[in-house]
Coordinates of N, CA, C and O in Angstrom, one line a residue:
M1 N 96.2 111.0 78.2 CA 97.4 110.9 77.4 C 98.4 112.0 77.7 O 99.5 111.8 77.9
L2 N 97.8 113.2 77.9 CA 98.7 114.3 78.2 C 99.3 114.2 79.6 O 100.5 114.6 79.8
E3 N 98.6 113.6 80.6 CA 99.2 113.4 81.9 C 100.3 112.4 81.8 O 101.4 112.5 82.4
L4 N 100.1 111.4 81.0 CA 101.2 110.4 80.8 C 102.4 111.0 80.1 O 103.5 110.6 80.4
V5 N 102.2 111.9 79.2 CA 103.3 112.6 78.5 C 104.0 113.4 79.6 O 105.3 113.4 79.6
R6 N 103.4 114.1 80.5 CA 104.0 114.8 81.5 C 104.8 113.9 82.5 O 105.8 114.3 83.1
F7 N 104.2 112.7 82.7 CA 104.8 111.7 83.6 C 106.0 111.0 83.0 O 106.8 110.4 83.7
H8 N 106.1 111.0 81.7 CA 107.1 110.2 81.0 C 108.6 110.4 81.5 O 109.3 109.4 81.6
P9 N 109.0 111.6 81.8 CA 110.4 111.8 82.2 C 110.7 111.0 83.5 O 111.8 110.5 83.7
Q10 N 109.7 110.9 84.4 CA 109.9 110.0 85.6 C 110.0 108.5 85.2 O 110.7 107.8 85.9
L11 N 109.2 108.2 84.3 CA 109.3 106.7 83.8 C 110.7 106.4 83.3 O 111.2 105.3 83.5
V12 N 111.2 107.3 82.5 CA 112.6 107.1 81.9 C 113.6 107.0 83.0 O 114.4 106.0 83.0
V13 N 113.5 107.8 84.1 CA 114.4 107.7 85.2 C 114.3 106.3 85.8 O 115.3 105.7 86.3
G14 N 113.1 105.8 85.9 CA 112.9 104.5 86.5 C 113.0 103.3 85.5 O 112.5 102.2 85.9
Y15 N 113.7 103.5 84.4 CA 113.9 102.5 83.5 C 112.6 101.8 83.0 O 112.5 100.6 83.0
T16 N 111.6 102.5 82.8 CA 110.3 102.1 82.4 C 109.9 102.6 81.0 O 110.2 103.7 80.7
Q17 N 109.3 101.7 80.3 CA 108.9 102.0 78.9 C 107.5 102.0 78.7 O 106.8 101.3 79.4
V18 N 107.0 102.8 77.8 CA 105.6 102.9 77.4 C 105.4 102.6 76.0 O 106.2 103.0 75.2
V19 N 104.3 101.9 75.7 CA 103.9 101.7 74.2 C 102.4 101.9 74.2 O 101.7 101.4 75.1
T20 N 102.0 102.5 73.2 CA 100.5 102.7 72.9 C 100.2 101.9 71.7 O 100.8 101.9 70.6
I21 N 99.1 101.1 71.8 CA 98.6 100.2 70.6 C 97.2 100.7 70.3 O 96.4 100.9 71.2
T22 N 97.0 101.0 69.1 CA 95.7 101.5 68.6 C 95.2 100.8 67.4 O 96.0 100.3 66.6
T23 N 93.9 100.8 67.2 CA 93.3 100.3 66.0 C 93.2 101.3 64.8 O 92.8 101.0 63.8
D24 N 93.7 102.5 65.1 CA 93.6 103.5 64.1 C 94.6 103.3 63.0 O 95.6 102.5 63.1
D25 N 94.4 103.9 61.8 CA 95.4 103.8 60.7 C 96.7 104.6 61.0 O 96.7 105.3 62.0
W26 N 97.6 104.4 60.2 CA 98.9 105.0 60.4 C 98.9 106.5 60.5 O 99.4 107.1 61.4
H27 N 98.1 107.1 59.6 CA 98.0 108.6 59.6 C 97.4 109.1 60.9 O 97.8 110.1 61.5
T28 N 96.3 108.6 61.2 CA 95.5 109.0 62.5 C 96.4 108.8 63.7 O 96.6 109.6 64.6
T29 N 97.1 107.6 63.8 CA 98.0 107.3 64.9 C 99.1 108.3 65.0 O 99.4 108.8 66.1
N30 N 99.7 108.6 63.8 CA 100.9 109.5 63.8 C 100.4 110.9 64.2 O 101.2 111.6 64.9
N31 N 99.3 111.4 63.7 CA 98.8 112.7 64.1 C 98.5 112.7 65.6 O 98.9 113.8 66.2
Y32 N 97.9 111.7 66.2 CA 97.6 111.8 67.6 C 99.0 111.8 68.4 O 99.0 112.6 69.3
R33 N 99.9 111.0 68.0 CA 101.2 111.0 68.7 C 101.8 112.4 68.6 O 102.4 112.9 69.6
Q34 N 101.8 113.0 67.5 CA 102.4 114.3 67.3 C 101.7 115.4 68.1 O 102.3 116.2 68.8
Q35 N 100.4 115.3 68.1 CA 99.5 116.3 68.8 C 99.7 116.2 70.3 O 99.6 117.2 71.0
T36 N 100.0 115.0 70.8 CA 100.2 114.9 72.3 C 101.7 115.0 72.7 O 102.0 115.1 73.8
S37 N 102.6 115.0 71.7 CA 104.0 115.1 71.9 C 104.5 113.9 72.7 O 105.5 113.9 73.4
A38 N 103.9 112.7 72.5 CA 104.3 111.5 73.2 C 105.5 111.0 72.6 O 105.6 110.7 71.4
P39 N 106.6 110.8 73.4 CA 107.9 110.4 72.8 C 108.1 108.9 72.7 O 109.1 108.4 72.2
W40 N 107.1 108.1 73.1 CA 107.2 106.6 73.1 C 106.5 106.1 71.8 O 105.8 106.8 71.1
P41 N 106.8 104.8 71.5 CA 106.3 104.2 70.3 C 104.8 104.1 70.3 O 104.2 103.8 71.3
F42 N 104.1 104.4 69.2 CA 102.7 104.1 69.0 C 102.6 103.0 67.9 O 103.2 103.2 66.8
L43 N 101.9 102.0 68.1 CA 101.8 100.9 67.2 C 100.3 100.9 66.7 O 99.4 100.9 67.5
Y44 N 100.1 100.8 65.4 CA 98.7 100.8 64.9 C 98.5 99.4 64.4 O 99.3 98.7 63.8
D45 N 97.3 98.9 64.8 CA 96.9 97.5 64.6 C 95.6 97.5 63.9 O 94.5 97.2 64.4
E46 N 95.7 97.9 62.6 CA 94.5 98.0 61.8 C 93.8 96.6 61.6 O 92.6 96.5 61.4
E47 N 94.6 95.6 61.7 CA 94.0 94.2 61.5 C 93.4 93.7 62.8 O 92.8 92.6 62.8
R48 N 93.5 94.5 63.9 CA 92.9 94.2 65.2 C 93.4 92.8 65.8 O 92.6 92.1 66.5
V49 N 94.7 92.6 65.6 CA 95.3 91.3 66.2 C 95.2 91.3 67.7 O 94.8 90.4 68.3
V50 N 95.5 92.5 68.3 CA 95.5 92.6 69.8 C 94.1 92.5 70.3 O 93.8 91.8 71.2
Q51 N 93.2 93.2 69.6 CA 91.8 93.2 70.0 C 91.2 91.8 70.0 O 90.5 91.4 70.9
K52 N 91.6 91.0 69.0 CA 91.1 89.6 68.8 C 91.8 88.7 69.9 O 91.1 87.9 70.5
D53 N 93.1 88.8 69.9 CA 93.8 87.9 70.8 C 93.4 88.1 72.2 O 93.4 87.1 73.0
L54 N 93.2 89.3 72.6 CA 92.9 89.6 74.1 C 91.3 89.7 74.3 O 90.9 89.9 75.4
D55 N 90.6 89.5 73.2 CA 89.1 89.6 73.3 C 88.7 90.8 74.0 O 87.9 90.8 75.0
I56 N 89.1 92.0 73.5 CA 88.8 93.3 74.1 C 88.1 94.2 73.1 O 88.3 95.4 73.1
K57 N 87.3 93.7 72.2 CA 86.5 94.5 71.3 C 85.4 95.3 72.1 O 84.8 94.7 73.0
E58 N 85.3 96.5 71.8 CA 84.3 97.3 72.4 C 83.0 97.1 71.7 O 82.6 97.8 70.7
Y59 N 82.2 96.1 72.1 CA 81.0 95.7 71.4 C 79.9 96.6 71.5 O 78.9 96.5 70.7
T60 N 79.9 97.6 72.4 CA 78.8 98.5 72.5 C 78.9 99.6 71.4 O 77.9 100.4 71.2
D61 N 80.0 99.7 70.8 CA 80.2 100.7 69.7 C 79.9 100.0 68.4 O 80.9 99.3 67.9
T62 N 78.8 100.1 67.8 CA 78.4 99.4 66.6 C 79.0 100.1 65.3 O 78.8 99.5 64.2
S63 N 79.5 101.3 65.5 CA 80.0 102.0 64.2 C 81.4 101.8 64.0 O 81.9 102.0 62.9
H64 N 82.2 101.6 65.1 CA 83.6 101.6 65.0 C 84.1 100.3 65.6 O 83.6 99.8 66.5
D65 N 85.1 99.7 65.0 CA 85.7 98.5 65.4 C 86.8 98.7 66.3 O 88.0 98.5 65.9
V66 N 86.6 99.2 67.5 CA 87.7 99.6 68.4 C 87.9 98.7 69.6 O 87.1 97.8 69.8
M67 N 89.0 98.9 70.3 CA 89.3 98.1 71.5 C 88.8 98.9 72.8 O 88.8 100.1 72.8
I68 N 88.5 98.1 73.7 CA 88.3 98.7 75.1 C 89.7 99.1 75.6 O 90.6 98.3 75.6
P69 N 89.8 100.4 76.0 CA 91.1 100.8 76.4 C 91.6 100.1 77.7 O 90.8 99.8 78.6
H70 N 92.8 99.6 77.6 CA 93.4 98.9 78.8 C 94.8 99.5 79.0 O 95.5 99.9 78.1
T71 N 95.2 99.6 80.3 CA 96.6 99.9 80.6 C 97.1 98.6 81.3 O 96.5 98.1 82.3
I72 N 98.2 98.1 80.8 CA 98.8 96.8 81.3 C 100.2 97.1 81.8 O 101.0 97.7 81.1
V73 N 100.4 96.9 83.0 CA 101.7 97.0 83.7 C 102.4 95.7 83.7 O 101.9 94.7 84.2
L74 N 103.6 95.6 82.9 CA 104.3 94.4 82.8 C 105.6 94.5 83.6 O 106.3 95.5 83.6
G75 N 106.0 93.4 84.2 CA 107.2 93.3 84.9 C 108.3 92.6 84.1 O 108.1 92.3 82.9
R76 N 109.4 92.3 84.8 CA 110.4 91.5 84.2 C 109.9 90.2 83.6 O 109.1 89.5 84.2
G77 N 110.4 89.8 82.4 CA 109.9 88.6 81.8 C 108.5 88.8 81.2 O 107.8 87.8 80.9
L78 N 108.1 90.0 81.1 CA 106.8 90.4 80.6 C 105.6 89.8 81.4 O 104.6 89.5 80.9
E79 N 105.9 89.6 82.7 CA 104.8 89.1 83.6 C 103.8 90.3 83.8 O 104.1 91.4 84.0
I80 N 102.5 89.9 83.7 CA 101.4 90.9 83.9 C 101.3 91.1 85.4 O 101.1 90.2 86.1
F81 N 101.6 92.4 85.7 CA 101.6 92.7 87.1 C 100.2 93.4 87.5 O 99.6 93.1 88.6
K82 N 99.6 94.2 86.6 CA 98.4 94.9 86.9 C 97.7 95.2 85.6 O 98.4 95.6 84.6
V83 N 96.4 95.1 85.5 CA 95.6 95.5 84.4 C 94.5 96.5 84.8 O 93.8 96.2 85.7
Y84 N 94.4 97.6 84.1 CA 93.4 98.6 84.3 C 92.5 98.5 83.0 O 92.9 98.6 81.9
N85 N 91.1 98.4 83.3 CA 90.2 98.5 82.2 C 89.6 99.9 82.1 O 89.0 100.5 83.0
G86 N 90.0 100.6 81.0 CA 89.6 102.0 80.9 C 88.4 102.3 80.1 O 88.3 103.4 79.5
Y87 N 87.5 101.4 80.1 CA 86.2 101.6 79.3 C 85.6 102.9 79.8 O 85.2 103.8 79.0
Y88 N 85.5 103.1 81.1 CA 85.1 104.4 81.7 C 86.3 105.1 82.1 O 87.4 104.5 82.5
Y89 N 86.3 106.4 82.1 CA 87.4 107.3 82.5 C 88.0 106.9 83.8 O 89.2 106.8 83.9
W90 N 87.1 106.6 84.8 CA 87.6 106.3 86.1 C 88.3 104.9 86.2 O 88.9 104.6 87.2
G91 N 88.2 104.2 85.2 CA 88.9 102.9 85.1 C 90.3 103.0 84.7 O 91.1 102.0 84.8
R92 N 90.7 104.2 84.2 CA 92.1 104.4 83.8 C 92.9 104.8 84.9 O 92.5 105.5 85.8
P93 N 94.2 104.3 85.0 CA 95.1 104.7 86.2 C 95.5 106.1 86.1 O 95.8 106.7 85.0
S94 N 95.5 106.8 87.2 CA 96.2 108.1 87.3 C 97.7 107.9 87.4 O 98.2 106.8 87.6
T95 N 98.4 109.0 87.2 CA 99.9 108.9 87.3 C 100.3 108.5 88.7 O 101.3 107.8 88.9
A96 N 99.5 108.9 89.7 CA 99.8 108.6 91.1 C 99.7 107.0 91.3 O 100.5 106.4 91.9
E97 N 98.6 106.4 90.6 CA 98.4 105.0 90.8 C 99.5 104.3 90.0 O 100.0 103.3 90.5
L98 N 99.9 104.7 88.8 CA 101.0 104.1 88.1 C 102.3 104.2 88.9 O 103.1 103.2 88.9
H99 N 102.6 105.3 89.5 CA 103.7 105.5 90.3 C 103.8 104.5 91.4 O 104.8 103.8 91.6
A100 N 102.7 104.3 92.1 CA 102.6 103.4 93.2 C 102.7 101.9 92.7 O 103.5 101.1 93.3
E101 N 102.1 101.6 91.6 CA 102.2 100.2 91.0 C 103.6 99.9 90.6 O 104.2 98.8 90.9
L102 N 104.2 100.9 90.0 CA 105.6 100.7 89.5 C 106.6 100.6 90.6 O 107.6 99.8 90.6
R103 N 106.4 101.4 91.7 CA 107.2 101.2 92.9 C 107.1 99.8 93.5 O 108.1 99.2 93.9
E104 N 105.9 99.3 93.6 CA 105.7 97.9 94.1 C 106.3 96.9 93.2 O 106.9 96.0 93.7
L105 N 106.1 97.1 91.9 CA 106.8 96.1 91.0 C 108.3 96.2 91.1 O 108.9 95.1 91.2
A106 N 108.8 97.3 91.2 CA 110.3 97.4 91.4 C 110.8 96.8 92.7 O 111.8 96.1 92.8
R107 N 110.0 97.1 93.8 CA 110.4 96.5 95.1 C 110.4 95.0 95.0 O 111.2 94.3 95.6
R108 N 109.4 94.4 94.2 CA 109.3 92.9 94.1 C 110.4 92.4 93.2 O 110.8 91.2 93.3
T109 N 110.8 93.2 92.3 CA 111.8 92.8 91.2 C 113.2 92.8 91.7 O 114.0 91.9 91.4
Y110 N 113.6 93.9 92.3 CA 115.0 94.1 92.7 C 115.3 93.6 94.1 O 114.8 94.1 95.1
R111 N 116.1 92.6 94.2 CA 116.4 92.1 95.6 C 117.2 93.1 96.4 O 117.0 93.1 97.6
D112 N 117.9 94.0 95.8 CA 118.6 95.0 96.5 C 117.8 96.3 96.7 O 118.4 97.3 96.9
W113 N 116.5 96.2 96.7 CA 115.6 97.3 96.8 C 115.9 98.1 98.1 O 116.0 99.3 98.1
D114 N 116.1 97.4 99.2 CA 116.5 98.0 100.5 C 118.0 97.6 100.9 O 118.1 96.6 101.5
I115 N 118.9 98.3 100.4 CA 120.3 97.9 100.7 C 120.8 98.1 102.2 O 121.9 97.9 102.5
T116 N 119.8 98.6 103.0 CA 120.1 98.7 104.4 C 120.0 97.4 105.2 O 120.3 97.3 106.3
E117 N 119.4 96.4 104.5 CA 119.2 95.1 105.1 C 120.6 94.5 105.4 O 121.5 94.5 104.6
P118 N 120.8 94.1 106.7 CA 122.1 93.5 107.1 C 122.6 92.4 106.2 O 123.8 92.2 105.9
E119 N 121.6 91.5 105.8 CA 122.0 90.4 104.9 C 122.7 90.9 103.6 O 123.7 90.4 103.2
L120 N 122.1 91.9 103.0 CA 122.7 92.5 101.8 C 124.0 93.1 102.1 O 125.0 92.9 101.3
R121 N 124.1 93.9 103.1 CA 125.4 94.5 103.4 C 126.5 93.4 103.6 O 127.6 93.6 103.2
Q122 N 126.1 92.3 104.3 CA 127.1 91.3 104.5 C 127.5 90.7 103.1 O 128.7 90.4 102.9
K123 N 126.5 90.4 102.3 CA 126.9 89.8 101.0 C 127.8 90.8 100.3 O 128.8 90.4 99.6
W124 N 127.5 92.1 100.2 CA 128.4 93.0 99.5 C 129.8 93.0 100.1 O 130.8 93.0 99.4
N125 N 129.9 93.0 101.4 CA 131.2 93.1 102.1 C 132.0 91.9 101.9 O 133.3 91.9 101.9
T126 N 131.4 90.7 101.6 CA 132.1 89.5 101.3 C 132.4 89.3 99.8 O 132.9 88.3 99.4
G127 N 132.0 90.3 99.0 CA 132.2 90.2 97.6 C 131.1 89.5 96.8 O 131.2 89.3 95.6
D128 N 130.1 89.1 97.5 CA 128.9 88.4 96.7 C 128.0 89.5 96.3 O 127.2 90.0 97.0
K129 N 128.0 89.8 95.0 CA 127.3 90.8 94.4 C 126.0 90.3 93.6 O 125.4 91.0 92.8
S130 N 125.7 89.0 93.8 CA 124.7 88.3 93.0 C 123.3 89.0 93.2 O 122.5 88.9 92.2
D131 N 123.1 89.7 94.3 CA 121.8 90.3 94.5 C 121.7 91.7 94.1 O 120.8 92.4 94.4
F132 N 122.8 92.2 93.6 CA 122.9 93.7 93.3 C 122.8 94.0 91.8 O 123.5 93.4 91.0
Y133 N 122.0 95.0 91.5 CA 121.9 95.4 90.1 C 123.0 96.5 89.9 O 123.2 97.3 90.7
P134 N 123.7 96.4 88.7 CA 123.6 95.5 87.6 C 124.7 94.4 87.7 O 125.1 93.8 86.6
Y135 N 125.1 94.0 88.9 CA 126.2 93.0 89.0 C 125.8 91.6 89.0 O 126.5 90.7 88.6
G136 N 124.6 91.3 89.5 CA 124.1 90.0 89.6 C 123.8 89.2 88.3 O 123.6 89.8 87.3
G137 N 123.8 87.9 88.4 CA 123.6 87.0 87.3 C 122.3 87.2 86.7 O 122.1 86.9 85.5
N138 N 121.3 87.6 87.4 CA 119.9 87.8 86.9 C 119.7 89.2 86.4 O 118.6 89.5 86.0
S139 N 120.7 90.0 86.5 CA 120.6 91.4 85.9 C 120.7 91.3 84.4 O 121.5 90.5 83.9
I140 N 119.9 92.2 83.7 CA 120.0 92.3 82.3 C 120.3 93.7 82.0 O 120.0 94.6 82.7
S141 N 121.0 93.9 80.8 CA 121.3 95.2 80.4 C 120.1 95.9 80.0 O 119.0 95.3 79.6
M142 N 120.1 97.2 79.9 CA 119.0 98.1 79.5 C 118.7 97.8 78.0 O 117.6 97.7 77.6
E143 N 119.8 97.5 77.2 CA 119.6 97.2 75.8 C 118.8 95.9 75.7 O 117.9 95.8 74.9
T144 N 119.1 94.9 76.4 CA 118.4 93.6 76.4 C 116.9 93.8 76.8 O 116.0 93.2 76.2
L145 N 116.7 94.6 77.8 CA 115.4 94.9 78.3 C 114.6 95.5 77.2 O 113.4 95.1 77.0
M146 N 115.2 96.5 76.6 CA 114.4 97.2 75.5 C 114.1 96.2 74.4 O 113.0 96.3 73.8
L147 N 115.0 95.4 74.0 CA 114.8 94.5 72.9 C 113.7 93.4 73.3 O 112.9 93.1 72.5
Q148 N 113.7 93.0 74.5 CA 112.7 92.1 75.0 C 111.3 92.8 74.9 O 110.3 92.2 74.5
M149 N 111.3 94.0 75.4 CA 109.9 94.7 75.4 C 109.5 95.0 73.9 O 108.3 94.8 73.7
A150 N 110.4 95.4 73.2 CA 110.1 95.7 71.7 C 109.6 94.4 71.0 O 108.6 94.5 70.3
G151 N 110.2 93.3 71.2 CA 109.8 92.1 70.6 C 108.5 91.6 71.1 O 107.6 91.2 70.3
A152 N 108.2 91.8 72.4 CA 106.9 91.4 72.9 C 105.8 92.3 72.3 O 104.7 91.8 72.1
V153 N 106.0 93.5 72.1 CA 105.0 94.4 71.6 C 104.8 94.2 70.1 O 103.7 94.1 69.5
D154 N 106.0 94.1 69.4 CA 105.9 94.1 67.9 C 105.2 92.8 67.4 O 104.6 92.9 66.3
Q155 N 105.1 91.8 68.1 CA 104.4 90.6 67.7 C 102.9 90.9 67.6 O 102.2 90.2 66.8
Y156 N 102.4 91.9 68.2 CA 101.0 92.3 68.1 C 100.7 93.4 67.2 O 99.6 93.8 67.0
A157 N 101.8 94.0 66.6 CA 101.7 95.2 65.9 C 101.0 95.0 64.5 O 100.4 96.0 63.9
G158 N 101.0 93.8 64.0 CA 100.4 93.6 62.7 C 101.4 94.1 61.6 O 102.5 94.6 61.9
R159 N 101.0 94.1 60.4 CA 101.9 94.5 59.4 C 101.6 95.9 58.9 O 100.4 96.3 58.7
A160 N 102.6 96.7 58.7 CA 102.5 98.1 58.2 C 102.3 98.0 56.7 O 103.3 97.6 56.0
K161 N 101.2 98.3 56.2 CA 101.0 98.1 54.8 C 101.4 99.4 54.1 O 100.7 100.5 54.3
G162 N 102.4 99.4 53.3 CA 102.9 100.5 52.5 C 103.5 101.6 53.3 O 103.6 102.7 52.9
H163 N 103.9 101.3 54.6 CA 104.5 102.4 55.4 C 105.8 101.9 55.9 O 106.0 100.8 56.4

C-alpha cells in the first residue's frame, strides 16, 4: 500500500484513479487510510457484497470473513484489462508492473497514442480531429470519467450504517 501511495502522483498525471475496497468496518478502514496517507477513496463493505458477487472469500481463514486481495485494472467503459490475485505477496502487482499495464491500456485506448503516424498527421492537417483527445467524439471529459468510475465502485460499497 505504501508503494502505491508513492506511485499515486504518477497515476494522477496519467488520469488514472485508484479505489480500495475492504471488508473492514468504517473505523478500521479510516485508520488504515490515514496511517498510509492514501489520498484515494477507501470503501468499506462490511456486508461483503463484493466478496459474494465476485466469489473471492478467503476460505482458508476460518476466523475472519475477508476477501482474497485482488488488483483489478479497468479500462474505458470499465472493461476488465488485467486481474492480479494477491493471496500471496508475489501475486500482487509491483508499481513497475502497474506502470507497464497502464501504458499498454492507454496505448490501446487512445487512437492518437503515436501522433507521428502519417495517417494521424494527415487527419489533423485536414481538420479531422475525431481521433484526437480531447477533440474526438469518443472522448469524454475528466468529470464524466470520474463519475463513471465512482458509480461503478459505489454500487458495491454497501450501505454506510450510521456514518
